[in-house]
Structure formats: C-alpha cells, structure tokens
Short mmCIF file of C-alpha atoms and ligand atoms in Angstrom, two decimals:
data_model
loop_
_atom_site.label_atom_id
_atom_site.label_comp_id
_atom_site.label_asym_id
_atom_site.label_seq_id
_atom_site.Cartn_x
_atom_site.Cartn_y
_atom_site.Cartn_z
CA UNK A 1 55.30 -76.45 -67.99
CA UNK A 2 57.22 -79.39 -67.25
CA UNK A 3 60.51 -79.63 -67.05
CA UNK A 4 62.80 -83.31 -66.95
CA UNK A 5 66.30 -83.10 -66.30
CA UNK A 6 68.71 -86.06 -67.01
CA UNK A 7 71.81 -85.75 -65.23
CA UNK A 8 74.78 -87.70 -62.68
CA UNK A 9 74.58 -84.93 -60.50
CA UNK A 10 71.17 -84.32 -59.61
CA UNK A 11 72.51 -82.18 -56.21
CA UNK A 12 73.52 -79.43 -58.78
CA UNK A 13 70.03 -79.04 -59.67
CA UNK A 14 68.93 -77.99 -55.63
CA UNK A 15 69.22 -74.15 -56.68
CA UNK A 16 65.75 -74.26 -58.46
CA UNK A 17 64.10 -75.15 -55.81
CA UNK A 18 64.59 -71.95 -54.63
CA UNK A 19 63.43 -68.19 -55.11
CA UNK A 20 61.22 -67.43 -57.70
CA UNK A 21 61.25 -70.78 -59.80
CA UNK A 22 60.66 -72.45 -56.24
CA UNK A 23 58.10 -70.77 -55.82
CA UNK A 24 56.41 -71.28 -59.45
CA UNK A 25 57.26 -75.17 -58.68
CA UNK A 26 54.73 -74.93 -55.05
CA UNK A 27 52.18 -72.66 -56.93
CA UNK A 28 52.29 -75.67 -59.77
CA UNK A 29 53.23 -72.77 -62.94
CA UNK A 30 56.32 -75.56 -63.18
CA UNK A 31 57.24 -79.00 -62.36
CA UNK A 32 61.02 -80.08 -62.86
CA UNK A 33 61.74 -83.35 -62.29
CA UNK A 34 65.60 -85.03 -61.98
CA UNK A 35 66.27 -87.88 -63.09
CA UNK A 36 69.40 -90.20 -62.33
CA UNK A 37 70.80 -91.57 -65.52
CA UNK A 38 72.99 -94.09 -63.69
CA UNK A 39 69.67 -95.28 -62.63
CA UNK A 40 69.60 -96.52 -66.47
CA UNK A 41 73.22 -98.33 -66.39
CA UNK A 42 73.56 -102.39 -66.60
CA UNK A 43 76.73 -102.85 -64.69
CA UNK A 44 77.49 -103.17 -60.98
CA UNK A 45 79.81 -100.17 -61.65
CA UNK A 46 77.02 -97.89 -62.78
CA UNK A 47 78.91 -97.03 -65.71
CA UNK A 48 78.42 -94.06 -67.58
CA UNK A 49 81.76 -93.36 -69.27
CA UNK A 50 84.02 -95.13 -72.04
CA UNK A 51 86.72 -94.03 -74.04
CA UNK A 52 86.47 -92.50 -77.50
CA UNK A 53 86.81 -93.93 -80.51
CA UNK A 54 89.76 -92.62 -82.50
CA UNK A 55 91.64 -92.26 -78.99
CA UNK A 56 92.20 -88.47 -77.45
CA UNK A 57 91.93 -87.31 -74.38
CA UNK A 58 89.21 -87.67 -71.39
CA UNK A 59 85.97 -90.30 -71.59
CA UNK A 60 82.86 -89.78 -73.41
CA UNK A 61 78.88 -90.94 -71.99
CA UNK A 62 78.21 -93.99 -73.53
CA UNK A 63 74.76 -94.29 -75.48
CA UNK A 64 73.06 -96.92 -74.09
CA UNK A 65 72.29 -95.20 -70.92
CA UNK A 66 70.99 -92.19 -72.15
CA UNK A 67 68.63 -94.04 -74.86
CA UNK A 68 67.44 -95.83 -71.80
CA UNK A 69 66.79 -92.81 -69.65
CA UNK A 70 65.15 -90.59 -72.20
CA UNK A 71 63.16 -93.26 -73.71
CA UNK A 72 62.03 -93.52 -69.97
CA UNK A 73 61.56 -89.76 -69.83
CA UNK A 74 59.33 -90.14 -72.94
CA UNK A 75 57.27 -92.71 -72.46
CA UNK A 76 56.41 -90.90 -68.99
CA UNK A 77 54.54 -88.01 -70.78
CA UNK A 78 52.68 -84.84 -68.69
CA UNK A 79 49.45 -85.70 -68.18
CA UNK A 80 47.92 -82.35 -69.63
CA UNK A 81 49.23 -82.64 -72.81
CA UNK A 82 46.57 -81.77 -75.72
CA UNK A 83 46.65 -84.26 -78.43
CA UNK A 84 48.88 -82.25 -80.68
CA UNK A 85 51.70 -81.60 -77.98
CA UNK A 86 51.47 -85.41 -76.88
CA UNK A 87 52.17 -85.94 -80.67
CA UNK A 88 54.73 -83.88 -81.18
CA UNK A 89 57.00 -84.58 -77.76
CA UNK A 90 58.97 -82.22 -76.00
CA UNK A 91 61.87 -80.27 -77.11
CA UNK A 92 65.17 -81.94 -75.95
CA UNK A 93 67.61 -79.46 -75.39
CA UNK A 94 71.19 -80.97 -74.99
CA UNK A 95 73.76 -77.83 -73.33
CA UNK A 96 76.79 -77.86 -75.41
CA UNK A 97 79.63 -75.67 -76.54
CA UNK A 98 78.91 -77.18 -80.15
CA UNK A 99 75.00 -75.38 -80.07
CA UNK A 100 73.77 -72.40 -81.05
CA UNK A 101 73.90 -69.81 -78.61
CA UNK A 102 71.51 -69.10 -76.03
CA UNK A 103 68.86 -66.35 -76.28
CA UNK A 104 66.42 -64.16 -74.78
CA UNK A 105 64.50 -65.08 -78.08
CA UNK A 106 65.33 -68.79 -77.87
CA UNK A 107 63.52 -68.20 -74.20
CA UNK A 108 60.54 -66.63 -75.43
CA UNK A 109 60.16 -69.57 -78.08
CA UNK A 110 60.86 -72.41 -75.18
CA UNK A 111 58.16 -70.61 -72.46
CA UNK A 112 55.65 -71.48 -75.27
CA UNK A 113 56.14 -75.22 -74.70
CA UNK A 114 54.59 -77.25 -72.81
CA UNK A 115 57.00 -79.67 -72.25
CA UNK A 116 60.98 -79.53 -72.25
CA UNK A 117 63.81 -82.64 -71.47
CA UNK A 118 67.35 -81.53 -70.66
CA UNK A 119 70.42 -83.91 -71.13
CA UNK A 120 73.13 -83.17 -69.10
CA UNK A 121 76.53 -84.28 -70.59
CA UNK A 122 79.60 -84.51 -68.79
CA UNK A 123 83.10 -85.50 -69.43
CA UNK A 124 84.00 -84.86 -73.02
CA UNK A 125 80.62 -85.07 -73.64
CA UNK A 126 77.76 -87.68 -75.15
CA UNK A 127 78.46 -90.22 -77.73
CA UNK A 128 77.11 -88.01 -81.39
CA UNK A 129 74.64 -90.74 -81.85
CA UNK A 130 72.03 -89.54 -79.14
CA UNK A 131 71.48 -86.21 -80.33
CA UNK A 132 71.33 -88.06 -84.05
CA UNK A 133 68.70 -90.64 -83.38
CA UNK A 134 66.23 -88.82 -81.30
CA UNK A 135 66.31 -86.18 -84.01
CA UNK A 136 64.53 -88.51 -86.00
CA UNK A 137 61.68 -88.62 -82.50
CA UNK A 138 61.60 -85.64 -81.33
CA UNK A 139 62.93 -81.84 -82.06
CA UNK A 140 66.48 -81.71 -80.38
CA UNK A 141 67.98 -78.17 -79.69
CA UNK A 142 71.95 -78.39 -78.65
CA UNK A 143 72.71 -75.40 -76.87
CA UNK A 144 75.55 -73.15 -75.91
CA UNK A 145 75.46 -70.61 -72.85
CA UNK A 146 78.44 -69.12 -74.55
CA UNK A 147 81.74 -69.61 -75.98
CA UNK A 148 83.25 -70.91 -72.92
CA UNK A 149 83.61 -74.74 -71.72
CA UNK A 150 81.73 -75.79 -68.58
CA UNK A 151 82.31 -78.96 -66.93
CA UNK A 152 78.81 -80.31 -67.01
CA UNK A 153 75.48 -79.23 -68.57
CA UNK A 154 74.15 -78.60 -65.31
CA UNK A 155 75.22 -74.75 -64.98
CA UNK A 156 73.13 -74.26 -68.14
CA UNK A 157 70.01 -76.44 -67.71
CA UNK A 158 70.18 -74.01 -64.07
CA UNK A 159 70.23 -70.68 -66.34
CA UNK A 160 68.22 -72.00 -69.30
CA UNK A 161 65.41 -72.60 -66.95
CA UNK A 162 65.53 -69.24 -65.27
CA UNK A 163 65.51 -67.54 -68.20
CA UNK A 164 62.73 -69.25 -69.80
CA UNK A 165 59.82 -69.90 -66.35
CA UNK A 166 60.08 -66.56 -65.37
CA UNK A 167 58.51 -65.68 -68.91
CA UNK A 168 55.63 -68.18 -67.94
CA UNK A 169 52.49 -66.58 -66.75
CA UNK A 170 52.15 -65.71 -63.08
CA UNK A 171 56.05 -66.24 -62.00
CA UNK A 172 57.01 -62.96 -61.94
CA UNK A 173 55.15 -60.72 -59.92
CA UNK A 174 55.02 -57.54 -62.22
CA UNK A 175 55.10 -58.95 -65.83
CA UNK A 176 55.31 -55.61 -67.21
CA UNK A 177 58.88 -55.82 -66.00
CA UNK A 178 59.52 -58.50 -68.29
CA UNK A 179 59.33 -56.38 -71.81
CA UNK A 180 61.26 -53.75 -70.27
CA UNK A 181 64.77 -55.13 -70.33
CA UNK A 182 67.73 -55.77 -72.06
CA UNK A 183 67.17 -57.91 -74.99
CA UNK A 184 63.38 -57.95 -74.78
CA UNK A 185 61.69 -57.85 -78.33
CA UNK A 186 59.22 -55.33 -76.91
CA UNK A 187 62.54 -53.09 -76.37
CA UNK A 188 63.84 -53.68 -80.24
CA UNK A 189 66.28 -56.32 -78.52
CA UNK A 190 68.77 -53.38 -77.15
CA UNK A 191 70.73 -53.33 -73.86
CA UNK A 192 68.21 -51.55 -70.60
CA UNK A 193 69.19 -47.69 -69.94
CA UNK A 194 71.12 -47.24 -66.59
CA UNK A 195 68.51 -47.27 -63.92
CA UNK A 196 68.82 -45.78 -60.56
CA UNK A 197 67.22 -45.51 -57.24
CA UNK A 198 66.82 -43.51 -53.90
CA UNK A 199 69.32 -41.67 -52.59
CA UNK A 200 69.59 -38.87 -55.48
CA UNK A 201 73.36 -38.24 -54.22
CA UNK A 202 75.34 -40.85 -53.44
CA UNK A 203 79.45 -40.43 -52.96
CA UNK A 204 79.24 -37.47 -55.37
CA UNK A 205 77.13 -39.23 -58.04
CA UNK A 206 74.06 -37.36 -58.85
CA UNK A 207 70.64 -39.19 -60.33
CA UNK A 208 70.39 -37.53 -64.10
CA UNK A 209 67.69 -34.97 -63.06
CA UNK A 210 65.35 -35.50 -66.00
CA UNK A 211 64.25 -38.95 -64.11
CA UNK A 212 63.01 -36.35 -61.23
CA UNK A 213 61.80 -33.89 -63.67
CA UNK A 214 58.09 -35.60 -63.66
CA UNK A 215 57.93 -35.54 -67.40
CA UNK A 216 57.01 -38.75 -68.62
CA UNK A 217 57.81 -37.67 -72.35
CA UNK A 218 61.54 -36.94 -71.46
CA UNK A 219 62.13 -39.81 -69.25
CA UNK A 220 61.44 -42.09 -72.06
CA UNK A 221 63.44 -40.19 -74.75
CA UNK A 222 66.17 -40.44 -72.46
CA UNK A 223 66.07 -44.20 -71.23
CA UNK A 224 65.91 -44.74 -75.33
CA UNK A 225 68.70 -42.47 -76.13
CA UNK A 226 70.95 -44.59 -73.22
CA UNK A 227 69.71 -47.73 -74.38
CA UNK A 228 70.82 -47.27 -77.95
CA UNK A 229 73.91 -45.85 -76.75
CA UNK A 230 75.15 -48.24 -74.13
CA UNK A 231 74.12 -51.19 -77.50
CA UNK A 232 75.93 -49.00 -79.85
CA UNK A 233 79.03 -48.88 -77.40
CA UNK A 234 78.88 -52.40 -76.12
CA UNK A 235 77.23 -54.73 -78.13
CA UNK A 236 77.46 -53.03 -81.47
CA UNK A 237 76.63 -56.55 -82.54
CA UNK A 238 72.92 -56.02 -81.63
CA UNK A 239 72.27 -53.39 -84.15
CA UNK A 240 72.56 -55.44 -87.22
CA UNK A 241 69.45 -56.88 -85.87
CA UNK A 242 67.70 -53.35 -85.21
CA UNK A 243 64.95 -52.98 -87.49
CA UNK A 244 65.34 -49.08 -88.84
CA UNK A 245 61.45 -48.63 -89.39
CA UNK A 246 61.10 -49.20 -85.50
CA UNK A 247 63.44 -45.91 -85.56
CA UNK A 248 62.43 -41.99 -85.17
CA UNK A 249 64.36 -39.49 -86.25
CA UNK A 250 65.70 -38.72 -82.41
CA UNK A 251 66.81 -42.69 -82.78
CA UNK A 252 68.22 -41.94 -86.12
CA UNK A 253 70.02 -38.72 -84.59
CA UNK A 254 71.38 -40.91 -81.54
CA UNK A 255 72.63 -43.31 -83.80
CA UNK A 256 74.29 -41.59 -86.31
CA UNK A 257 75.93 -39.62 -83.62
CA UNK A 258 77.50 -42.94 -82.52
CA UNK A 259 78.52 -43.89 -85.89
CA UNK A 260 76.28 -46.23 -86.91
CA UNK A 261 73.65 -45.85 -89.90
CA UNK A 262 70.21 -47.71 -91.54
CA UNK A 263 70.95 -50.67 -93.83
CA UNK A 264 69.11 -53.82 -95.18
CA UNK A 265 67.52 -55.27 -91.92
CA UNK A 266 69.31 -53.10 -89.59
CA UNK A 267 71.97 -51.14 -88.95
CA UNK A 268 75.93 -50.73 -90.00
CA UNK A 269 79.07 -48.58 -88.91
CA UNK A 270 78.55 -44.95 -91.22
CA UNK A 271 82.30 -45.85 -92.29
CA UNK A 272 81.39 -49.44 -94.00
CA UNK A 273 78.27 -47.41 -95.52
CA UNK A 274 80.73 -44.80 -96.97
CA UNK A 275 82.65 -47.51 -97.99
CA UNK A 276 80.29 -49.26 -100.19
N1 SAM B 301 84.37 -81.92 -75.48
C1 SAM B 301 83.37 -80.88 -75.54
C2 SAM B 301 83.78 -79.84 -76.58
O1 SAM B 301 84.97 -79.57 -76.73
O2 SAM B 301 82.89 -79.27 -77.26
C3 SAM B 301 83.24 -80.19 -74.18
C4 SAM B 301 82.62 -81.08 -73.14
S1 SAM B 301 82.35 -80.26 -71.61
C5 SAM B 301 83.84 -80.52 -70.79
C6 SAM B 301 81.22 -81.32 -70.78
C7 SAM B 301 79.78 -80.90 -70.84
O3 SAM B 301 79.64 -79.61 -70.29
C8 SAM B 301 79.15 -80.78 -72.22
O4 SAM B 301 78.74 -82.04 -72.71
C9 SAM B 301 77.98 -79.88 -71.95
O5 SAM B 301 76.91 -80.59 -71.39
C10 SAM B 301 78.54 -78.96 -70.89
N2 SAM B 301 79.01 -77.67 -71.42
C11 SAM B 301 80.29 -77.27 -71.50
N3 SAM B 301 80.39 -76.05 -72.00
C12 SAM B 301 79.14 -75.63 -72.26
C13 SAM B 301 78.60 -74.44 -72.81
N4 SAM B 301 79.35 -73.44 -73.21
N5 SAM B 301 77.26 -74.36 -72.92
C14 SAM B 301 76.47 -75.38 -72.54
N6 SAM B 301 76.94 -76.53 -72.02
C15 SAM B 301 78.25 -76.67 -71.88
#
C-alpha cells in the first residue's frame, strides 16, 4: 500500500516511522510519502491561508495550493497499480470534524486499497471547493476521529494509518490477534473481554479461575459472556448493530439479563420492546 500525505507540518508525521508501521515501511508492506503543500504556493510568502468569505473568525487554506499539490500527488501514481486501480485513483481521505466517523470497519474497507492520499487541513479548515471538485476525480472520504476538534489533520492521518496497515498482510506478527478484538467483525463488532496475565494475585486481585481451569469450552463462554456485557454496559450503542442469528441461547440469556432484547437487525433495551 501506498500512502501520500499532504500536509504544512510534515515533522508531525515522524511517529510512523516508528514501531510496527516503521517497520512495515523497511520490509516494503507500506510506503508513506509527505508531501509539503507550501511546496505548491506562488508567493514569496508561501501562502497557504486567506480569510473566509462571509467574514468569522480564524483563516481558511486557500484552493489553489491544494489543487496543485494533489494534482501532483495524482499524476505521480504507484507504479504497481493494475489497470483497474490506476483507473480508478486512490481514495482521498480529508480528516474532518464534518466526516463520518472513523471505524474499525472503515479500516478493514481502506487495508483493501491499494492506494490512499490524505489532506491535512489546518486552520479553520480547506476552502469546500477541494473536497467538491475532486469528487468528481476521484472517491473522497471526509473523516472524523470523533466528535472533538483537533488543530490539524495530522493527529488523524497518524491514527487512521495505524489502524488500517496493521490489517495489511505481514505487519502484525500474529494475525490471529487481529479478529480477536474489540470491534473486529470476526467478534460480532463487541468490546474484547477483560484479559489478564501472570501473576494470578496481584494487590488482592485474583485472575477469574476459569482462565486457569484448562477448559477451553468455558474460557470461551466466559470471554463471550464479558464481552457482551462490558458492550451492553458501555457501548450499548453497539448492539443495535448485533446481528441476533449470530446469538445462542447463553448470548440470548446474557443479554436479556442486561436488559437488552432481539429486534429487526439487532438488538434494543427489553423496556422500548415492552413499550411497543
Ligand atoms: N472549522 C472546522 C469545524 O468547525 O468543523 C474545524 C477546523 S480544525 C480547527 C482544523 C483541522 O483539524 C481540520 O481541517 C481537520 O483537518 C482537523 N480536525 C479537527 N478535528 C478533527 C476531527 N475530529 N477529526 C479529524 N480531523 C479533525
């Protein structure tokens, strides 16, 4: 995969060089390149900036630059793109509090390309007409880490890309480890189970004993049992997206204990049901 980052503060970007994702850039699983979008300014000033229309506060990035710098990035394909990716371009994904919000399955779908461009916006943000004209080009994703504002899109082209090239083949070690955690499809999107490790006592906390008890059967029911707990207690949101025919009756049993029953596509509180 490759991965182009346009951005003022390429600096920010040093972190991926590191760990893991440094070390699936030297094996060659991933190449990120940064790219300098002052380097695409006309001005001695290397001006990025303007204010906005309509007045308000703070400055906005000015267009000009950034159609430069990503028709640059474009026309600078990967060189072992089949004929059909080369066609379609990569996915531009712009960070924004204005996108949708990012996902362990918007990750799964974005390790499946080839090819991805991040625009890093800064400020109050890029002029609207970017993400409007290469959506005619390309596919454009805006993105959100979460409904919080950053400063820069930096943070989240540094997260995005974590989340997404340790699902490519051969970065992480184990990649069984991968489909068990929280949110993994493979794991019916819930929350991971509490997990422990050595000592078995530790300042008067004991390991639950059935993970020592050797009985593979009963470790799993109770890692499942947790997991739909701890999603029933913290992200209740999660359930509406549990699919109840990927349910046994212990799952049922779990659930219903914590209030929640099968609906339409997934689950709702008993009391709505009752409701109804
Ligand atoms: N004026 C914008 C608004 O109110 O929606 C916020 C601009 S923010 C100060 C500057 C840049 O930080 C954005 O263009 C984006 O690149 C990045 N950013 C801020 N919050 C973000 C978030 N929650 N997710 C992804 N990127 C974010």
């Amino acid at each position: 995969m490759r991965i182009d980052v346009v951005t003022i503060f390429g600096e920010y970007l040093q972190p991926l060089s590191l760990s893991l994702i440094g070390k699936a850039q030297a094996q060659g699983l991933l190449e990120v390149r940064v790219r300098d979008l002052r380097e695409h300014t006309r001005d001695r000033h290397r001006t990025v900036d303007d204010t906005p229309y309509g007045g308000g506060a703070g400055l906005l990035m000015k267009p000009e630059p950034w159609g430069e710098a990503l028709d640059a990035v474009l026309a600078d394909p990967p060189a072992a793109l089949t004929a059909d990716a080369a066609e379609r371009g990569p996915v531009l994904l712009v960070p924004s509090p204005v996108g949708e919000v990012f996902s362990q399955r918007l990750a799964v779908e974005l390790a499946a390309e080839p090819w991805l461009v991040f625009a890093c916006g800064r400020y109050e943000g890029i002029d609207a007409r970017v993400v409007e004209h290469y959506r005619t080009r390309i596919r454009v994703r805006e993105v959100s880490l979460g409904d919080y504002v950053l400063n820069g899109g930096e943070v989240a082209v540094l997260a995005i890309t974590e989340a997404v090239a340790r699902l490519l083949p051969g970065v992480v070690g184990n990649a069984a480890s991968l489909t068990e955690e929280s949110h993994a499809a493979e794991h019916d999107g819930l929350l991971e189970h509490p997990a422990y490790t050595k000592p078995a006592s530790w300042r008067g906390l004991e390991v639950p004993a059935v993970l020592s008890s050797g009985h593979h059967g009963a470790v799993e029911r109770w890692r499942r049992d947790e997991a739909l707990r701890r999603t029933a207690r913290r992200r209740p949101d999660l359930l509406a997206r549990l699919d109840p025919s990927r349910c046994d009756a212990a799952d049922l049993a779990v659930l219903a204990a914590e209030g929640w029953v099968p609906a339409a596509g997934g689950f709702r509180p008993a009391a709505a049901a009752v409701a109804d």
